[in-house]
JSON list of C-alpha atoms in Angstrom, two decimals:
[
{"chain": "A", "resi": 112, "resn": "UNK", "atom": "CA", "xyz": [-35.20, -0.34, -33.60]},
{"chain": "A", "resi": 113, "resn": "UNK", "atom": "CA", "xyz": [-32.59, -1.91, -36.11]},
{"chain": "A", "resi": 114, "resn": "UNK", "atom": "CA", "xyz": [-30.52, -4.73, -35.59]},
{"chain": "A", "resi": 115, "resn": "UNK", "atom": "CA", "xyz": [-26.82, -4.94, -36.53]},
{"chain": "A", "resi": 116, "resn": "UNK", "atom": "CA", "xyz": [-25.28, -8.26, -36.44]},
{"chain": "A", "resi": 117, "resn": "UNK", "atom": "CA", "xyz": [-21.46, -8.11, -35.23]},
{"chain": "A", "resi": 118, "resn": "UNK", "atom": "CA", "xyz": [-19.60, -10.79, -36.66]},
{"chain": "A", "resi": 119, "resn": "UNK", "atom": "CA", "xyz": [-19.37, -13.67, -34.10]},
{"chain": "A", "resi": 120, "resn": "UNK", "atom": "CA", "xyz": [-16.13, -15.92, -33.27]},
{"chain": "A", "resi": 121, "resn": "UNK", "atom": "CA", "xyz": [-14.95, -19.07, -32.60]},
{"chain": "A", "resi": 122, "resn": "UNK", "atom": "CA", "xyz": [-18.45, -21.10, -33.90]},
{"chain": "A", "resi": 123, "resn": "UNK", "atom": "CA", "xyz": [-20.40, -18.64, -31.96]},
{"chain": "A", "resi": 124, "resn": "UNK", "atom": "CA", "xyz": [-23.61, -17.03, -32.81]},
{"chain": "A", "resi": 125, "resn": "UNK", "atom": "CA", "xyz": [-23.23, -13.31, -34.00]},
{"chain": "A", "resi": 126, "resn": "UNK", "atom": "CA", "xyz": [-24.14, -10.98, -31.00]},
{"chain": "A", "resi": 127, "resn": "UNK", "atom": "CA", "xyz": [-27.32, -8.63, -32.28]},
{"chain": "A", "resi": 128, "resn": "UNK", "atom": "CA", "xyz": [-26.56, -4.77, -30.99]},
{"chain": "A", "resi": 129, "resn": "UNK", "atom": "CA", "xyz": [-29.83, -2.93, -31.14]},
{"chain": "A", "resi": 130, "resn": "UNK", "atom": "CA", "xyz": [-29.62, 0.24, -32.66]},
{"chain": "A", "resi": 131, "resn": "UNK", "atom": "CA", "xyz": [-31.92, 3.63, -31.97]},
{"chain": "A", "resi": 132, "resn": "UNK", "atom": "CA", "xyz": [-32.86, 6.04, -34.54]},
{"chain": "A", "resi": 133, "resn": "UNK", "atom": "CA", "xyz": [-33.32, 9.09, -32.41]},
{"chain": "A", "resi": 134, "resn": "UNK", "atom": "CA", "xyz": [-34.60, 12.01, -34.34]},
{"chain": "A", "resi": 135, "resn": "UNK", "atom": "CA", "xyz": [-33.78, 15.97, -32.75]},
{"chain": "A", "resi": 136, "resn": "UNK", "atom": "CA", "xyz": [-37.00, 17.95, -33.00]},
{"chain": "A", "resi": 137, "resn": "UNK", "atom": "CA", "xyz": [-35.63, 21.24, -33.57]},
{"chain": "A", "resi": 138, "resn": "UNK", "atom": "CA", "xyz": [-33.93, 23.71, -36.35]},
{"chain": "A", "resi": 139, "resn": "UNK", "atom": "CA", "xyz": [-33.11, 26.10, -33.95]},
{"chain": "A", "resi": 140, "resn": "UNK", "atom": "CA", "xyz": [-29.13, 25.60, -34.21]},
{"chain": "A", "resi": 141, "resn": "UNK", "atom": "CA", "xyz": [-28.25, 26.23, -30.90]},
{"chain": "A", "resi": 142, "resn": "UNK", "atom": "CA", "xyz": [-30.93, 23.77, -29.31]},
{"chain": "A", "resi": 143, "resn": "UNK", "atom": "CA", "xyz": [-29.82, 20.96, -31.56]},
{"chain": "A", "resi": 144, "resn": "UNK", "atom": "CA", "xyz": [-26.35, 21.42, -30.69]},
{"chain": "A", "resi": 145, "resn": "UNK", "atom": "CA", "xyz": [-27.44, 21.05, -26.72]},
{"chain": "A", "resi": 146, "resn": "UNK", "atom": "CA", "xyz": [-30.00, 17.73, -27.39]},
{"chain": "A", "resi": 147, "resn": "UNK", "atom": "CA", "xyz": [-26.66, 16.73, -29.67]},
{"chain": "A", "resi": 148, "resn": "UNK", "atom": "CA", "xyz": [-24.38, 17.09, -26.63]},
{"chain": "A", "resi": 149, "resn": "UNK", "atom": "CA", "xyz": [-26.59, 14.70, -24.42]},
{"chain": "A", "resi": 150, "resn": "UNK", "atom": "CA", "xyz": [-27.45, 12.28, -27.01]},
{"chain": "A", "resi": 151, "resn": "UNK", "atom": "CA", "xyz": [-23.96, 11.73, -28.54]},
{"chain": "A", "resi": 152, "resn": "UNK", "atom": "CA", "xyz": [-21.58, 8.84, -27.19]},
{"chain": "A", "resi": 153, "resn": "UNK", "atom": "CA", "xyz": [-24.83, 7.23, -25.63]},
{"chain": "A", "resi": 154, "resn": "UNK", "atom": "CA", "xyz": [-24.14, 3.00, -27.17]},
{"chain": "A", "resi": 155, "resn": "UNK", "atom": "CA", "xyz": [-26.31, 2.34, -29.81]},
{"chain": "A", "resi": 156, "resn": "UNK", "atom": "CA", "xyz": [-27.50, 5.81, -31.11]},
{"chain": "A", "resi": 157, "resn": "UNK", "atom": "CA", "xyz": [-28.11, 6.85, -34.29]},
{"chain": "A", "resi": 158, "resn": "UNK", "atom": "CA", "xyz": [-29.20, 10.96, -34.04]},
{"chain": "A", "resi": 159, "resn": "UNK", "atom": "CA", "xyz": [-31.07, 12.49, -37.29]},
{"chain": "A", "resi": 160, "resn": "UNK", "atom": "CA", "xyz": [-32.11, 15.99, -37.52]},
{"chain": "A", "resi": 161, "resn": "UNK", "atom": "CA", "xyz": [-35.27, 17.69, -38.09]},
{"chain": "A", "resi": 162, "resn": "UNK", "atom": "CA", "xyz": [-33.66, 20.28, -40.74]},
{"chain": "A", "resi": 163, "resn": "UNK", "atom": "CA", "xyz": [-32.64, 17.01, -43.19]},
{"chain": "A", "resi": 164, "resn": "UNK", "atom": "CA", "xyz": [-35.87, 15.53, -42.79]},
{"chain": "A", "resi": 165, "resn": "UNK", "atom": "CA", "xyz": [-39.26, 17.03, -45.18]},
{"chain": "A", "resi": 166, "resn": "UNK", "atom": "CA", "xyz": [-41.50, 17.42, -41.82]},
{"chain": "A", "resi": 167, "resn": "UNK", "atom": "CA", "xyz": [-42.57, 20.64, -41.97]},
{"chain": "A", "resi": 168, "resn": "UNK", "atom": "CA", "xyz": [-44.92, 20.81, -38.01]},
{"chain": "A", "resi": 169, "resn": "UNK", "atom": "CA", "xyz": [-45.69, 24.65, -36.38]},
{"chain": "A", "resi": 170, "resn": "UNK", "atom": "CA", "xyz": [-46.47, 23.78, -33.03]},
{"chain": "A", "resi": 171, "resn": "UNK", "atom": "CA", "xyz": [-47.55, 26.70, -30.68]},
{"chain": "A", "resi": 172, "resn": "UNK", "atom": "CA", "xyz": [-46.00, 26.49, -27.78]},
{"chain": "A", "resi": 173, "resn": "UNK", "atom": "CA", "xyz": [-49.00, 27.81, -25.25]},
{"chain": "A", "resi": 174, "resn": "UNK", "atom": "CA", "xyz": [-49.01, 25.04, -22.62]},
{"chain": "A", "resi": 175, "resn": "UNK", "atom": "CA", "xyz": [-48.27, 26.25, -18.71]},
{"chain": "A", "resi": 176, "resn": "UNK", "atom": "CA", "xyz": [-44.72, 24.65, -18.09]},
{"chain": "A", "resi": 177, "resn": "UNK", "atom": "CA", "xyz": [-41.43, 23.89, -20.22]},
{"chain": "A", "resi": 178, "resn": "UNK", "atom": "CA", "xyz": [-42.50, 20.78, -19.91]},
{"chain": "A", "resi": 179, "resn": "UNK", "atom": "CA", "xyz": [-46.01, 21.08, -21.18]},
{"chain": "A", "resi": 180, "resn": "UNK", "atom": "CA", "xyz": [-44.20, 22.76, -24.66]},
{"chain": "A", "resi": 181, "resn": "UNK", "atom": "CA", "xyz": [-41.67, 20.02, -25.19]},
{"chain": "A", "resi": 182, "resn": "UNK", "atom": "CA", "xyz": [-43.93, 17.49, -25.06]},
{"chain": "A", "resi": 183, "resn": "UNK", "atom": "CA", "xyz": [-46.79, 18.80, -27.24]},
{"chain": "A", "resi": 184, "resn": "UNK", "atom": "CA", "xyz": [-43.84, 19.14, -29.69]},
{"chain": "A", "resi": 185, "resn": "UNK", "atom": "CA", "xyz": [-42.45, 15.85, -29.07]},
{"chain": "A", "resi": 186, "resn": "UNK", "atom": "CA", "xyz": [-45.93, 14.12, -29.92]},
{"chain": "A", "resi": 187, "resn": "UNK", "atom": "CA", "xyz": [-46.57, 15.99, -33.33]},
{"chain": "A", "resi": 188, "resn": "UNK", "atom": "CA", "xyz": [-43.42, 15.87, -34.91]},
{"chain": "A", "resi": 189, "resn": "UNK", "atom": "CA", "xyz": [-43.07, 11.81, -33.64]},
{"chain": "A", "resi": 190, "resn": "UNK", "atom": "CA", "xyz": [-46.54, 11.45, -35.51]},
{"chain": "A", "resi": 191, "resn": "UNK", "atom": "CA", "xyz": [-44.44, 12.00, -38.79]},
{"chain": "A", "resi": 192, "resn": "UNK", "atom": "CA", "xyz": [-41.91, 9.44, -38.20]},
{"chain": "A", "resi": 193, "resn": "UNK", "atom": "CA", "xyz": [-41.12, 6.37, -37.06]},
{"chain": "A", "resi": 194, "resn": "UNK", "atom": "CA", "xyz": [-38.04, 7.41, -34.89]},
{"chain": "A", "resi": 195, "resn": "UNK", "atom": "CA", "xyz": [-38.06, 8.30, -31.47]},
{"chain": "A", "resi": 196, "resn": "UNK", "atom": "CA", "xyz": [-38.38, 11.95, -31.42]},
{"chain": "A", "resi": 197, "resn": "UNK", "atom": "CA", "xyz": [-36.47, 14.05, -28.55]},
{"chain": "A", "resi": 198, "resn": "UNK", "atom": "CA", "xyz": [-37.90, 17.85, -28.37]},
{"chain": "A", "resi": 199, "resn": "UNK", "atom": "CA", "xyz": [-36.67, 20.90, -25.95]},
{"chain": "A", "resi": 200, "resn": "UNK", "atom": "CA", "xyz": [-37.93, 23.85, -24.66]},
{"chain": "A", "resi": 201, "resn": "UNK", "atom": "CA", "xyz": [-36.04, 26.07, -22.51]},
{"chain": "A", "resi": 202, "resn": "UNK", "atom": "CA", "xyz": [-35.84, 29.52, -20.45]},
{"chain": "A", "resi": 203, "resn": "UNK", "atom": "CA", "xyz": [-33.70, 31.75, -18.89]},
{"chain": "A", "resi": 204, "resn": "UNK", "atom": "CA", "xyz": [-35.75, 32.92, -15.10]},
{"chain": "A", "resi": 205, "resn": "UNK", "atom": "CA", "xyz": [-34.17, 35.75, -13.67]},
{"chain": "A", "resi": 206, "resn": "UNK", "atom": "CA", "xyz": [-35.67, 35.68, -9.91]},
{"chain": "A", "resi": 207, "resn": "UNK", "atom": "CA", "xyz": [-34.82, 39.39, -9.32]},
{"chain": "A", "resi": 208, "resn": "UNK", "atom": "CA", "xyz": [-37.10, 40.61, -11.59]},
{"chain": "A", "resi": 209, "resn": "UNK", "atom": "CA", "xyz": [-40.15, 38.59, -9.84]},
{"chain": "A", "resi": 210, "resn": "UNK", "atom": "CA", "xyz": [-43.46, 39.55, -11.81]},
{"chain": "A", "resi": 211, "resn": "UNK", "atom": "CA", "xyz": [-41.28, 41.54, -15.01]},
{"chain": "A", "resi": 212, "resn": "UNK", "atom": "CA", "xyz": [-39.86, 38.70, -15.89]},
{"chain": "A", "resi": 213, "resn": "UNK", "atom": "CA", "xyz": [-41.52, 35.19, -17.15]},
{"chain": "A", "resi": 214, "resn": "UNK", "atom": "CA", "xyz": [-39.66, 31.54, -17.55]},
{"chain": "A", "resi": 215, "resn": "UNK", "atom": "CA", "xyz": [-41.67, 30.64, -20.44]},
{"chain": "A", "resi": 216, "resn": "UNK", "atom": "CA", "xyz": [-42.19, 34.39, -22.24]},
{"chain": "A", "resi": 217, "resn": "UNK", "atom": "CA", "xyz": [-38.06, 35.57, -22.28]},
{"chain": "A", "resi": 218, "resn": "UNK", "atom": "CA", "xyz": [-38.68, 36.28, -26.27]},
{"chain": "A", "resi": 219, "resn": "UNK", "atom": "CA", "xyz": [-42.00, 38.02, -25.52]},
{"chain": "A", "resi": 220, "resn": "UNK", "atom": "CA", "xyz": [-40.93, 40.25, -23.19]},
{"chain": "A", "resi": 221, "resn": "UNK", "atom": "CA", "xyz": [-37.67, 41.39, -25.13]},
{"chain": "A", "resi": 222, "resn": "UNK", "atom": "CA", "xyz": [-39.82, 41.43, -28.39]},
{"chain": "A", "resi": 223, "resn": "UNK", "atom": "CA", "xyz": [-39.30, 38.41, -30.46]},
{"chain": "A", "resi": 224, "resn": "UNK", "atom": "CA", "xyz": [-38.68, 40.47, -33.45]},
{"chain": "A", "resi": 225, "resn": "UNK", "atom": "CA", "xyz": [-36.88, 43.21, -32.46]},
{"chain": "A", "resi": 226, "resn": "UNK", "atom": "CA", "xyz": [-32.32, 42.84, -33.15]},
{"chain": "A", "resi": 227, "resn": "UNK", "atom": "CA", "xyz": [-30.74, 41.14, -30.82]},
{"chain": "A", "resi": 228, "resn": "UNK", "atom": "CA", "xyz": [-28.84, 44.36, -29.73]},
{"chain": "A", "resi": 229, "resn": "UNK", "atom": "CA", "xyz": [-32.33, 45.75, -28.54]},
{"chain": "A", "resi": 230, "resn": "UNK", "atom": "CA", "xyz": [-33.18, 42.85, -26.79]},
{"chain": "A", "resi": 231, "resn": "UNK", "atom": "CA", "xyz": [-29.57, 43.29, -24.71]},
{"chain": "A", "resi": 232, "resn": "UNK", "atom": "CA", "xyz": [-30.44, 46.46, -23.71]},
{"chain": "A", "resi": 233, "resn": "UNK", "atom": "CA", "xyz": [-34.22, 45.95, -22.72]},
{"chain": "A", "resi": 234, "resn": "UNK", "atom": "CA", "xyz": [-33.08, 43.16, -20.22]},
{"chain": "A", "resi": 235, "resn": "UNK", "atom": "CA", "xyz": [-30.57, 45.10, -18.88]},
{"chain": "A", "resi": 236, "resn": "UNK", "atom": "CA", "xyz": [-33.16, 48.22, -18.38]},
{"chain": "A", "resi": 237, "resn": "UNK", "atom": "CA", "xyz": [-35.29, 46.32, -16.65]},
{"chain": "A", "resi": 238, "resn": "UNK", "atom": "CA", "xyz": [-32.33, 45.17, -14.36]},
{"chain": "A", "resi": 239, "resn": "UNK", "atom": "CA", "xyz": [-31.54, 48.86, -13.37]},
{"chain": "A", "resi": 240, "resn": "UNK", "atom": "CA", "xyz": [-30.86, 48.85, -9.80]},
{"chain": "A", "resi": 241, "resn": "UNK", "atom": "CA", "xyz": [-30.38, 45.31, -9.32]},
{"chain": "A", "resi": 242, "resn": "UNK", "atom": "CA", "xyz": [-26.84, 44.62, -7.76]},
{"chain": "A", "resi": 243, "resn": "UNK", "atom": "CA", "xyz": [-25.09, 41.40, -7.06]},
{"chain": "A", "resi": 244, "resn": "UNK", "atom": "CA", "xyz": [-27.16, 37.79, -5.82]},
{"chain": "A", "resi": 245, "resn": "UNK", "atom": "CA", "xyz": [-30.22, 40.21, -7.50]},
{"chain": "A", "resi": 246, "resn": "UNK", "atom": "CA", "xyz": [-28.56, 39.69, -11.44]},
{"chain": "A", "resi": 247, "resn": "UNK", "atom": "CA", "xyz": [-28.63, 35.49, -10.26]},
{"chain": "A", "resi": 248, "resn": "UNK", "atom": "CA", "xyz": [-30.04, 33.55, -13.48]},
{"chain": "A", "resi": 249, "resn": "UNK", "atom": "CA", "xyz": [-31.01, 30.19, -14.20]},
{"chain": "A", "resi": 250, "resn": "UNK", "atom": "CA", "xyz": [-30.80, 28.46, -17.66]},
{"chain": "A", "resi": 251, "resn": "UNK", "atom": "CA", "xyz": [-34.08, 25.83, -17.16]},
{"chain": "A", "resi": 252, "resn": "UNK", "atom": "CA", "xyz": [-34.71, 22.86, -20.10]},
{"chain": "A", "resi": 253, "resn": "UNK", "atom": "CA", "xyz": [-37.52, 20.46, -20.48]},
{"chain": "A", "resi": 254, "resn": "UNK", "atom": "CA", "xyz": [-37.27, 17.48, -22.75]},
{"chain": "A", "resi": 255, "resn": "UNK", "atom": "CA", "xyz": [-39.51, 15.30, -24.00]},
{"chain": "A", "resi": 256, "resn": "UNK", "atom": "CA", "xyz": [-39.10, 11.62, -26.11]},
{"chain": "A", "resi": 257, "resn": "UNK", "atom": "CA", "xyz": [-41.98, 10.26, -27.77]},
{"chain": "A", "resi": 258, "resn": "UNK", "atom": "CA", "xyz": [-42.15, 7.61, -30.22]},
{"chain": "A", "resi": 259, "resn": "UNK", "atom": "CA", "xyz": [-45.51, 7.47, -33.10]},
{"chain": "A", "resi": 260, "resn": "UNK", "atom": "CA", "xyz": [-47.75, 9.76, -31.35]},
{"chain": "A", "resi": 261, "resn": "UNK", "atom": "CA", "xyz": [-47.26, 8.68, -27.67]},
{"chain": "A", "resi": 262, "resn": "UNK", "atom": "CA", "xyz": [-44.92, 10.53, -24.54]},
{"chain": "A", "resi": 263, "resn": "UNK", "atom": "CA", "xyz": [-42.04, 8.01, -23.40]},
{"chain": "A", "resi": 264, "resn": "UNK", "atom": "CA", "xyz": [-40.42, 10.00, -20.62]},
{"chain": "A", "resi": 265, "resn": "UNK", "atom": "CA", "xyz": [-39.77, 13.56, -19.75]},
{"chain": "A", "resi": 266, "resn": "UNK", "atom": "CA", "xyz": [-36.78, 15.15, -18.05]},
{"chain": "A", "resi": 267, "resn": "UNK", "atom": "CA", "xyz": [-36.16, 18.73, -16.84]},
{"chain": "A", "resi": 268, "resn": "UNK", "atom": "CA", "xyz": [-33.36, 20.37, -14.80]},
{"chain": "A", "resi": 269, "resn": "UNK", "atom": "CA", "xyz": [-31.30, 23.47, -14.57]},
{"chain": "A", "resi": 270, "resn": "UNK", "atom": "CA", "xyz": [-28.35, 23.49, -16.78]},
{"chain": "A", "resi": 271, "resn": "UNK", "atom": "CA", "xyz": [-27.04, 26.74, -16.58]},
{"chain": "A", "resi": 272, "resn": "UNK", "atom": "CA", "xyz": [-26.09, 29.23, -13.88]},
{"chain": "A", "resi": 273, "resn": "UNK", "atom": "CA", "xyz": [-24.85, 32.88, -14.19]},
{"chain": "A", "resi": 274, "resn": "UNK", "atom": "CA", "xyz": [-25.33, 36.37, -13.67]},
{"chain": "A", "resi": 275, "resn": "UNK", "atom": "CA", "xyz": [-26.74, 39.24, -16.11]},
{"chain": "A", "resi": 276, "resn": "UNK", "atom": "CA", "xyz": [-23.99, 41.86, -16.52]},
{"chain": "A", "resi": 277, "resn": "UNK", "atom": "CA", "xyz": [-24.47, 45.50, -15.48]},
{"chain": "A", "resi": 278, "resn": "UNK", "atom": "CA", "xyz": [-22.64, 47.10, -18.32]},
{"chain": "A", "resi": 279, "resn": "UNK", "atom": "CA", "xyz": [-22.76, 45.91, -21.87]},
{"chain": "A", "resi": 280, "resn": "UNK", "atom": "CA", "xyz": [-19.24, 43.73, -22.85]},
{"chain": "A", "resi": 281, "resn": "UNK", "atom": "CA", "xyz": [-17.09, 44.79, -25.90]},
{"chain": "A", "resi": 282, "resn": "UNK", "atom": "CA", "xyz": [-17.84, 43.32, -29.20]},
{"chain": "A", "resi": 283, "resn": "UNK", "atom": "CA", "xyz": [-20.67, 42.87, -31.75]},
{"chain": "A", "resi": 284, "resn": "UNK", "atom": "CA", "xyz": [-23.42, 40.33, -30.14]},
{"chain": "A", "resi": 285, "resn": "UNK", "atom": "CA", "xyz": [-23.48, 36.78, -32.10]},
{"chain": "A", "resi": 286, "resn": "UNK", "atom": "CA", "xyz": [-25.90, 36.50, -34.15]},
{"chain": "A", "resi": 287, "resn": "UNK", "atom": "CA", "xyz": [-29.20, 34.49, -32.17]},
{"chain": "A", "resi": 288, "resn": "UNK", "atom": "CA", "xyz": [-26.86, 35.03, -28.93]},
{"chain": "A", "resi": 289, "resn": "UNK", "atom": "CA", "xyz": [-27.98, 37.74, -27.38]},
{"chain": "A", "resi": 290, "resn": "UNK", "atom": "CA", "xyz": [-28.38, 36.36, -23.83]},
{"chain": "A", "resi": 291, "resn": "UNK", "atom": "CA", "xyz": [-25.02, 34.31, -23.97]},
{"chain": "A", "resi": 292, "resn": "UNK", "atom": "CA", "xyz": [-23.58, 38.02, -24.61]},
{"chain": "A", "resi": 293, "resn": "UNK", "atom": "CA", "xyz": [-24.93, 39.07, -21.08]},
{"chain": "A", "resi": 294, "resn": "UNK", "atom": "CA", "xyz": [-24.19, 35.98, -19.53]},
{"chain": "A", "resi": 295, "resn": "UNK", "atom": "CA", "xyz": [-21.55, 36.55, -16.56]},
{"chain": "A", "resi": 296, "resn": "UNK", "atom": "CA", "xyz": [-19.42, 33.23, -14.90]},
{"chain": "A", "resi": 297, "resn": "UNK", "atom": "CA", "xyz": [-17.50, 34.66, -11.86]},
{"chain": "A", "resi": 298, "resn": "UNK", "atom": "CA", "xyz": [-15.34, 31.99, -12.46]},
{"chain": "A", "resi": 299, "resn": "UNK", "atom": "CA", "xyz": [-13.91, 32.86, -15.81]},
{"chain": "A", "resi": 300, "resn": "UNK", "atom": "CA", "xyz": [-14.30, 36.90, -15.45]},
{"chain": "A", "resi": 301, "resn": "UNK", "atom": "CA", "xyz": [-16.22, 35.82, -18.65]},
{"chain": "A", "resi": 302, "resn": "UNK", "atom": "CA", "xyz": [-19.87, 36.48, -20.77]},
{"chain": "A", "resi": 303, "resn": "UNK", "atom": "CA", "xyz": [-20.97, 33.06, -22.14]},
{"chain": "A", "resi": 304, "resn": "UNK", "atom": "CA", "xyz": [-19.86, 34.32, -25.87]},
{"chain": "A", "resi": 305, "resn": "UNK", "atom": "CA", "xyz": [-16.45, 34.86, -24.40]},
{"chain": "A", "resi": 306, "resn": "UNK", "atom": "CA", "xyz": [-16.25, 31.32, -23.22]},
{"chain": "A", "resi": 307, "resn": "UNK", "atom": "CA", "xyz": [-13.27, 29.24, -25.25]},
{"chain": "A", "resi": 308, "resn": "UNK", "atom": "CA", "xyz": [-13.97, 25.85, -26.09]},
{"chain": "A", "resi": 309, "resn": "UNK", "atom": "CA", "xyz": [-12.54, 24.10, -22.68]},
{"chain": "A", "resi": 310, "resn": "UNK", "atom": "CA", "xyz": [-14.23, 26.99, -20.66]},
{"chain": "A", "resi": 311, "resn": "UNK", "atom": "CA", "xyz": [-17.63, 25.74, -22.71]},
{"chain": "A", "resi": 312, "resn": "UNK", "atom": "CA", "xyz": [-16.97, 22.11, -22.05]},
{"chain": "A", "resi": 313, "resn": "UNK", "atom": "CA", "xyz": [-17.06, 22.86, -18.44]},
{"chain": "A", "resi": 314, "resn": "UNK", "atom": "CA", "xyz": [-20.28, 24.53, -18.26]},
{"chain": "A", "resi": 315, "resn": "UNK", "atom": "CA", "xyz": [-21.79, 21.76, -20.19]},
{"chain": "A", "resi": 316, "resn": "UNK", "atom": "CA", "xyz": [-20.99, 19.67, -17.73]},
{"chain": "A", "resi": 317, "resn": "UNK", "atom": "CA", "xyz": [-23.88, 20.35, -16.05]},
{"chain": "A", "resi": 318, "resn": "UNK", "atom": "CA", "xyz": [-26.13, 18.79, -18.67]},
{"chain": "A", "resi": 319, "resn": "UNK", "atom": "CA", "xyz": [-24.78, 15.67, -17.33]},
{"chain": "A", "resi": 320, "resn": "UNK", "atom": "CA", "xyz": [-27.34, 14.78, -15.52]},
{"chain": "A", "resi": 321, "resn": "UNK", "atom": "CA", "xyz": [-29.91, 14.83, -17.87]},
{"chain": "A", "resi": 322, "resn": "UNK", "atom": "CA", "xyz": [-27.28, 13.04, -20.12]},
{"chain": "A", "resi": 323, "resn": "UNK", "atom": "CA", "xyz": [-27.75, 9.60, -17.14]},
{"chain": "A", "resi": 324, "resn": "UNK", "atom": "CA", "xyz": [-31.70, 10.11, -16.73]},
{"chain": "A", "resi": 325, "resn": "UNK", "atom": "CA", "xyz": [-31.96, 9.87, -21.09]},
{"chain": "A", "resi": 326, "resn": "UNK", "atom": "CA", "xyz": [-29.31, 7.09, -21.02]},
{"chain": "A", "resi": 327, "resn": "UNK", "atom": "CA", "xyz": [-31.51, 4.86, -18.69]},
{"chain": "A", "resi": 328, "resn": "UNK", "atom": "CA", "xyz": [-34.86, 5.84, -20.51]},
{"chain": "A", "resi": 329, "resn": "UNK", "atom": "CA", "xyz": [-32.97, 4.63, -24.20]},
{"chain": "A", "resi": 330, "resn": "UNK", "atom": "CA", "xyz": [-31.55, 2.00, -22.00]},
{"chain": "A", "resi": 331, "resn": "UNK", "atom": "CA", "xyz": [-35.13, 0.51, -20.77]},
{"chain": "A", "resi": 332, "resn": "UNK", "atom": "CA", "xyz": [-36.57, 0.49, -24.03]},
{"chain": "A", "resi": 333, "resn": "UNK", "atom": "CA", "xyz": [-34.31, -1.99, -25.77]}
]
C-alpha cells in the first residue's frame, strides 16, 4: 500500500491515510464498468485497469463454479503486478430451461461467435413454450481479490433479476448486449437496454451487497 501524509495542524503529527492500488482484471467493458461500480467511493482506493496496463494473461476459464474462474484469473494476472487484483466471472441461469441451459456455458450454448442478433433468437427458441415464473432469470457474479500470486477473499451473489421476453423488442441490439436486449423488469415495462440512467441506478442497487462484503475485506487489510 502507499502512504499519503495529510498535512497535520496545530503542532500535530500529520495523519498517514493508507492508500490501495486495486487493479480490475478485465477488458471486457461491461465487466469493468460493474467491478468499477463496487469499487468506486470505497476511502482510500485507487482503481487501475487491465486495458492501460502491458499484461497480456489468457486464462481458460474451465474450473466447475463462477467462483473457481474468477479466482484462477485473479491469481495469474496478480502474479504480474504488485496491486491487488479484483477479477469477475459471471452468468445468466435461466431455471426453466433445467438441463438446456448452463450457468457457466451461456456463450457456448448461444455460440460464442455467432452476431449477437443470432444469439437473441437461439435463447428465445429454446424458451418456446415457456410462459410467465418459467422466463424467471438470475444474473449470478463471482469475484475474486488476490494480491502477488495468493487468493485474499472471494464473494459471490445474485445481482440481477428479470425475465426473458417472449417477443423480440424494437430496435437494433447494442453491440456485446444481447442479453440486456431480452432482459424484462416488470417494474419499468422495460428490456435492460431500455433502462435510462436512474432506472439503471436502481437495479445496481443490488450490487450493494457485494459493495459492504469488498469494503470490509479492503478494510481488514490495512
Amino acid at each position: 500500500m502507499e502512504q499519503l501524509k495529510c498535512g497535520g495542524t496545530y503542532g500535530l503529527e500529520p495523519d498517514i491515510i493508507r492508500t490501495m492500488k486495486v487493479l480490475i482484471g478485465t477488458k471486457n467493458p461491461y465487466k469493468a464498468g460493474v467491478m468499477e461500480y463496487i469499487l468506486k467511493d470505497l476511502p482510500n482506493i485507487q482503481i487501475y485497469f487491465l486495458k492501460d496496463t502491458d499484461i497480456d494473461v489468457d486464462v481458460e476459464e474451465d474450473g466447475d463454479t463462477l467462483v473457481q474462474n474468477s479466482k484462477k484469473k485473479s491469481v495469474e494476472i496478480s502474479k504480474h503486478t504488485d496491486m491487488y487484483v479484483l477479477t469477475s466471472d459471471g452468468g445468466v441461469d435461466i431455471p426453466g430451461l433445467k438441463d438446456k441451459w448452463d450457468i457457466l456455458r451461456n456463450q457456448r450454448i448461444v455460440g460464442h461467435d455467432n452476431s449477437d442478433d443470432v444469439k437473441v433468437r437461439k435463447v428465445l427458441d429454446l424458451m418456446t413454450g415457456l410462459k410467465g415464473e418459467a422466463r424467471k432469470a438470475e444474473y449470478h457474479l463471482a469475484l475474486s481479490l488476490a494480491k502477488n500470486g495468493e487468493i485474499i477473499e472471494t464473494f459471490e451473489d445474485i445481482t440481477d433479476r428479470g425475465y426473458i421476453v417472449e417477443n423480440l423488442p424494437k430496435g437494433d441490439i447494442p453491440y456485446g448486449m444481447w442479453m440486456g436486449y431480452i432482459w424484462y423488469y416488470p417494474k419499468f415495462n422495460k428490456t435492460f437496454t431500455q433502462l435510462s440512467n436512474r432506472e439503471i441506478a436502481k437495479v445496481n442497487e443490488m450490487l450493494d451487497g457485494l459493495k459492504k462484503e469488498i469494503k470490509t475485506a479492503l478494510k481488514d487489510l490495512e
